[in-house]
XYZ file of N, CA, C and O in Angstrom:
392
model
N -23.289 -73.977 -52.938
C -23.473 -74.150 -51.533
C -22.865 -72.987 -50.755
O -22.740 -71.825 -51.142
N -22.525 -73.498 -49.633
C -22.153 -72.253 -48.430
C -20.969 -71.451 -49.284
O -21.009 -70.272 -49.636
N -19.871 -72.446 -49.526
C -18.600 -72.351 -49.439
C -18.467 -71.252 -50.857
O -17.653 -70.329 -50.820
N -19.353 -71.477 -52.069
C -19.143 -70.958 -53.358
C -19.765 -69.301 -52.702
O -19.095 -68.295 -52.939
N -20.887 -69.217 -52.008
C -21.307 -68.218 -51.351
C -20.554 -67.101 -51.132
O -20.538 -65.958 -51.589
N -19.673 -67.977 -49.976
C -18.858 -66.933 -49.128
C -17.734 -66.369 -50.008
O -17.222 -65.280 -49.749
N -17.277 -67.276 -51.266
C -16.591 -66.762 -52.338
C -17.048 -66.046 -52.926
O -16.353 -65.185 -53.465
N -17.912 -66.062 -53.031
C -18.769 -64.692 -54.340
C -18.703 -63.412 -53.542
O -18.477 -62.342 -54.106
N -18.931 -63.519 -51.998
C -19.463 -62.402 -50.997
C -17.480 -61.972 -51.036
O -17.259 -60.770 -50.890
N -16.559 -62.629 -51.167
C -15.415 -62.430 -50.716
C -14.539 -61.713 -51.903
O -13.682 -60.833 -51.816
N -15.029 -62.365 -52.975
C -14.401 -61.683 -54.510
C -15.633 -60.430 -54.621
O -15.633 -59.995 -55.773
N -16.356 -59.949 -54.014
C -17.469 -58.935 -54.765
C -16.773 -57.910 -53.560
O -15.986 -57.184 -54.168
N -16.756 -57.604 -52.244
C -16.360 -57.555 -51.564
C -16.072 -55.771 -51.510
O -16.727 -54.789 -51.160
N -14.554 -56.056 -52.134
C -13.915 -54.876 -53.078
C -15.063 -53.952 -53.882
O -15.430 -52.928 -53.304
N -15.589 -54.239 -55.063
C -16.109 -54.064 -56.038
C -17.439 -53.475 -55.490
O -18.412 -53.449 -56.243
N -17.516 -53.096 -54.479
C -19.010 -52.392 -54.158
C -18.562 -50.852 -54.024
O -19.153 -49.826 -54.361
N -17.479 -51.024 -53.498
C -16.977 -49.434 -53.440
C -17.432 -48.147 -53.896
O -17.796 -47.103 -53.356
N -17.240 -48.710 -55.449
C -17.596 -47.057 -56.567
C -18.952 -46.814 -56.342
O -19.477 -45.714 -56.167
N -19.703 -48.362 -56.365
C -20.947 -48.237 -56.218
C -21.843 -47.457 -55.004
O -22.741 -46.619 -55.082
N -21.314 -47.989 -54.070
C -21.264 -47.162 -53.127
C -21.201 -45.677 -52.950
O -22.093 -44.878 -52.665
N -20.075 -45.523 -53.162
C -19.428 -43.636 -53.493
C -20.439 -43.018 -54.403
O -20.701 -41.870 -54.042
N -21.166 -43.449 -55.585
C -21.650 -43.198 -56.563
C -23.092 -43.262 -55.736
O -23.792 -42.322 -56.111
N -23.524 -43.788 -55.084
C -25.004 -43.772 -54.323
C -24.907 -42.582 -53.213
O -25.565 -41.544 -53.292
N -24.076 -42.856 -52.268
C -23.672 -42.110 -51.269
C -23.313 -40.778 -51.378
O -23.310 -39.950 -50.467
N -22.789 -40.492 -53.396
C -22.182 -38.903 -52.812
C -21.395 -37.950 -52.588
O -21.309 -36.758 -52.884
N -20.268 -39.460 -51.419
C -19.493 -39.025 -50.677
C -18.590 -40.457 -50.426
O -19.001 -41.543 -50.015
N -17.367 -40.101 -50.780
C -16.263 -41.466 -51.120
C -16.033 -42.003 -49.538
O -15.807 -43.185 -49.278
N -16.123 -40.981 -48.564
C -15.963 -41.343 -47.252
C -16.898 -42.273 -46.515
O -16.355 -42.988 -45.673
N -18.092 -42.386 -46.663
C -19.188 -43.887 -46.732
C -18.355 -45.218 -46.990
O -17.940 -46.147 -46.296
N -18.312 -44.818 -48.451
C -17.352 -46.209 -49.199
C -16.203 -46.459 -48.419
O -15.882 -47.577 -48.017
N -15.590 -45.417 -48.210
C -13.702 -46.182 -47.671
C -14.495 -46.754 -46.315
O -14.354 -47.970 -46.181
N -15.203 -46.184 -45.412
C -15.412 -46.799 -44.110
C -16.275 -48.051 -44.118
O -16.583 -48.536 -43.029
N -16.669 -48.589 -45.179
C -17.560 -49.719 -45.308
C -16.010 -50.986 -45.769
O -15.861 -52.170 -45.468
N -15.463 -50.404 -46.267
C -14.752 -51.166 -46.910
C -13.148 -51.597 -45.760
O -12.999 -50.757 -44.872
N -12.163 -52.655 -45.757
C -11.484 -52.769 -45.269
C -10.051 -51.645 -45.079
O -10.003 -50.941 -46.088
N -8.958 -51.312 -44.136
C -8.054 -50.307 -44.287
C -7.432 -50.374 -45.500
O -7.379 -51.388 -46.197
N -6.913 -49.200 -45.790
C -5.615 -49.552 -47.408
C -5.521 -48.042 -47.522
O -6.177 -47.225 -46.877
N -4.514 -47.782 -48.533
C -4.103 -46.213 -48.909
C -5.737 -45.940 -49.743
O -5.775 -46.803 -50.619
N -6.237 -45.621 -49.765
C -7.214 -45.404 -50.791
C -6.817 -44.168 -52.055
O -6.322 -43.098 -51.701
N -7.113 -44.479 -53.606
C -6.874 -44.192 -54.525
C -7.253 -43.537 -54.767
O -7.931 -43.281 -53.773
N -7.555 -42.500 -55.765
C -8.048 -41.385 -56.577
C -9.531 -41.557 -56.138
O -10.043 -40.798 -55.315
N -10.355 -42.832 -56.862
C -11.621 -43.351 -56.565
C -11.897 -43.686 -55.141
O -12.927 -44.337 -54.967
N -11.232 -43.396 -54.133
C -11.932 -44.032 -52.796
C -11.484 -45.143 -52.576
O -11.756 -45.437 -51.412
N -10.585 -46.432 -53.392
C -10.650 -47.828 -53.286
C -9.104 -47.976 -52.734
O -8.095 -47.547 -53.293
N -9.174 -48.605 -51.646
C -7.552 -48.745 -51.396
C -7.007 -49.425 -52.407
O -7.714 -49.972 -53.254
N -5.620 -49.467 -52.431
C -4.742 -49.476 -53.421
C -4.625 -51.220 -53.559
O -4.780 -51.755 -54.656
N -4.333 -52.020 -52.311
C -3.768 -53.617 -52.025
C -5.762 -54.366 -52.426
O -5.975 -55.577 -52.483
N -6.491 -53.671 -52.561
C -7.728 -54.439 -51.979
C -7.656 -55.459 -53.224
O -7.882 -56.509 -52.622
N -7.524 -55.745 -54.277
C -7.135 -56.699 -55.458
C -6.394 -57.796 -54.533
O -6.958 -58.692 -53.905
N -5.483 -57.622 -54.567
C -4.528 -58.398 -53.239
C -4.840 -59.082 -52.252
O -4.615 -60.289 -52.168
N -5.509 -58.254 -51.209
C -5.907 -58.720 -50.367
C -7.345 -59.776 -50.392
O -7.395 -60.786 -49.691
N -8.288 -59.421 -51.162
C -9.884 -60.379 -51.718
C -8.702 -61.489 -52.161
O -9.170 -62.626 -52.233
N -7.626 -61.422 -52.396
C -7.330 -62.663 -53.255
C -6.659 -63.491 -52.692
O -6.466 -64.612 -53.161
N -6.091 -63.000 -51.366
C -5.225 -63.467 -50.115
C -6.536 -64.216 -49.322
O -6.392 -65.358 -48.885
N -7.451 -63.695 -49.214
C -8.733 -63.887 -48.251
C -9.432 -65.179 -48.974
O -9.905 -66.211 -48.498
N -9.313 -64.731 -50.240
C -9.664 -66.189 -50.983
C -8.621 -67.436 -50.984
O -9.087 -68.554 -51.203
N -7.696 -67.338 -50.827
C -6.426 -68.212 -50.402
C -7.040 -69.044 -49.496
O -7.280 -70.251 -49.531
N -7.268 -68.131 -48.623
C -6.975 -68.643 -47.085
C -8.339 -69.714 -47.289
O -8.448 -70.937 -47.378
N -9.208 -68.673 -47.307
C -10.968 -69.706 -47.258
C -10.397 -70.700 -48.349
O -10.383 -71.799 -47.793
N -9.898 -70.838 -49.701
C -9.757 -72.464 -49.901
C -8.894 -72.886 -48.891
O -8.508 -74.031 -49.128
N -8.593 -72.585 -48.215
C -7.416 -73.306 -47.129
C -8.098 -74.296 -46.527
O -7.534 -75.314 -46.124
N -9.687 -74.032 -46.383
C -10.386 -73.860 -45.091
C -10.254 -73.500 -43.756
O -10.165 -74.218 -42.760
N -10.253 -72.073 -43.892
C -10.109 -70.977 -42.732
C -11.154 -69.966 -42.877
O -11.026 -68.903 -43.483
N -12.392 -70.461 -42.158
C -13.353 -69.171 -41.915
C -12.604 -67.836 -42.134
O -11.650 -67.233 -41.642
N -13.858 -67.619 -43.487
C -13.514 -66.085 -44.025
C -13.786 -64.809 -43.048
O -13.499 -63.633 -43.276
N -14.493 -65.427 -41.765
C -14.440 -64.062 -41.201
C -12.737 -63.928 -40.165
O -12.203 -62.841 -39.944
N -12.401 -64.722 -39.880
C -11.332 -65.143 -39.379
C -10.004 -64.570 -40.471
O -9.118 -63.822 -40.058
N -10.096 -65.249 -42.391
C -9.467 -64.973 -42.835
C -8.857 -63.324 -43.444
O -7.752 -62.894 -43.773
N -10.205 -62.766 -43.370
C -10.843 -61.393 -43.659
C -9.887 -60.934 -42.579
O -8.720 -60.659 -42.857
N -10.365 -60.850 -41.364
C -9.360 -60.369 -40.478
C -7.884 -60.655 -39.762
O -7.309 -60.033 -38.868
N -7.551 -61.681 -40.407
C -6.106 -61.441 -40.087
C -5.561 -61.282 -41.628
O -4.336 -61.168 -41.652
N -6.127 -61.250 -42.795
C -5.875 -59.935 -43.985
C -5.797 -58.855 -43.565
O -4.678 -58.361 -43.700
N -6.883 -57.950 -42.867
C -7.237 -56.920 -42.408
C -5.724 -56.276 -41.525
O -5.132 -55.263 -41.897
N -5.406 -56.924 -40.600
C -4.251 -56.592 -39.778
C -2.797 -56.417 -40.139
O -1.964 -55.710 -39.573
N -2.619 -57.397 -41.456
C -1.433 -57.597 -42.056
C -1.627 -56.463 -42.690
O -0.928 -55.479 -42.449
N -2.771 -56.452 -43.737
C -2.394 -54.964 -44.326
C -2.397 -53.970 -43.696
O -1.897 -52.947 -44.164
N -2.890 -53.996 -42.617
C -2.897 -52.435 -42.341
C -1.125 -51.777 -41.508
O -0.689 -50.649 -41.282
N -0.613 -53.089 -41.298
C 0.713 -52.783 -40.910
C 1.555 -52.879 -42.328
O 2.561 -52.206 -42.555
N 1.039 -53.721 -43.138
C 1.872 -53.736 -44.596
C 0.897 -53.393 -44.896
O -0.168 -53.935 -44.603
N 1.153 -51.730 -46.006
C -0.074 -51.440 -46.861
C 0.444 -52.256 -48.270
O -0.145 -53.032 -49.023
N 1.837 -51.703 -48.259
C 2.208 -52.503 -49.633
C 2.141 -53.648 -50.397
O 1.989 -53.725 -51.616
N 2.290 -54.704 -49.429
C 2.437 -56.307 -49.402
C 1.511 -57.252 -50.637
O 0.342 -57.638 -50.630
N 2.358 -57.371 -51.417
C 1.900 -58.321 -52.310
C 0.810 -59.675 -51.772
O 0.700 -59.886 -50.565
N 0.184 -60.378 -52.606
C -0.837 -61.193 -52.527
C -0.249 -62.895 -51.474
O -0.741 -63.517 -50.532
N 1.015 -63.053 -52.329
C 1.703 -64.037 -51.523
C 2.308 -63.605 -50.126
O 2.174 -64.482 -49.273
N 3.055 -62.249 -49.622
C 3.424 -62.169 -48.388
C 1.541 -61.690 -47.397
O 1.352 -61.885 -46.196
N 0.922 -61.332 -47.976
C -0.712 -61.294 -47.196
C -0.830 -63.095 -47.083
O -1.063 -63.527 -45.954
N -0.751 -63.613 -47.660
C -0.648 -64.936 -47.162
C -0.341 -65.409 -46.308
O -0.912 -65.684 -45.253
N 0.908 -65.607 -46.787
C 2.006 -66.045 -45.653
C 1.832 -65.003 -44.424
O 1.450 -65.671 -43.464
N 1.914 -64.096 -44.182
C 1.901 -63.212 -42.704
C 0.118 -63.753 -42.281
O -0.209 -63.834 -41.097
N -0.633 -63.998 -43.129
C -1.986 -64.250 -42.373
C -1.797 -65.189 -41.895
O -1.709 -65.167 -40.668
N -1.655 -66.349 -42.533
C -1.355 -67.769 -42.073
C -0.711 -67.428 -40.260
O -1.338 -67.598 -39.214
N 0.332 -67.051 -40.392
C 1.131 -66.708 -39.339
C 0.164 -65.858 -37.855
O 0.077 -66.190 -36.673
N -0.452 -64.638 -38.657
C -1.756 -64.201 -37.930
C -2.516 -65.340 -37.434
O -2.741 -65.450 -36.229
N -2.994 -66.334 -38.421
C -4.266 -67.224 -37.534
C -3.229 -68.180 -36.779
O -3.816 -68.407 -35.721
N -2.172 -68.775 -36.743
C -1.647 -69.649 -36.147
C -1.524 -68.732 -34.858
O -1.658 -69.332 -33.791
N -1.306 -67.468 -34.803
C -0.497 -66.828 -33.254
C -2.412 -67.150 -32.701
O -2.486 -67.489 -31.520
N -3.577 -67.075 -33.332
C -4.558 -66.688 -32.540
C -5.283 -67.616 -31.875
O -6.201 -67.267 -31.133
């Protein structure tokens, strides 16, 4: 149904990247399609493992993934570092301030 959907669209997410870069050319396509992060050797930010998995947190939470996506989005980009559990917890905190 919807919900397994938006999981597949949310765990694949990440994983289009190379593909991307590899069509495109040019790694700079890919990083701008894709959410902020240090980006790696390959173009792929460094937390994005992390973060798809924080985003998946949240949506089982039931918290609209576009909602969850972006207050992931904000936490990391002020924490690039931030492990999978503090992207959590600071999102959580993100959707409650919004």
């Amino acid at each position: 149904g919807k919900k397994i959907a938006t999981r597949i669209c949310t765990e694949l997410r990440g994983k289009t990247t190379g593909l991307m870069a590899a069509v495109s050319g040019h790694t700079g396509l890919a990083k701008t399609l894709d959410a902020p992060g240090e980006p790696t050797a390959e173009g792929v930010p460094a937390n994005q493992g992390a973060r798809a998995d924080a985003v998946s947190a949240l949506v089982n939470l039931g918290i609209d993934a576009m909602i969850a996506r972006q207050a992931v989005g904000v936490v990391a980009k002020t924490h690039p570092d931030m492990n999978v559990q503090g992207l959590i917890k600071a999102a959580l905190k993100e959707v409650a301030l919004a």
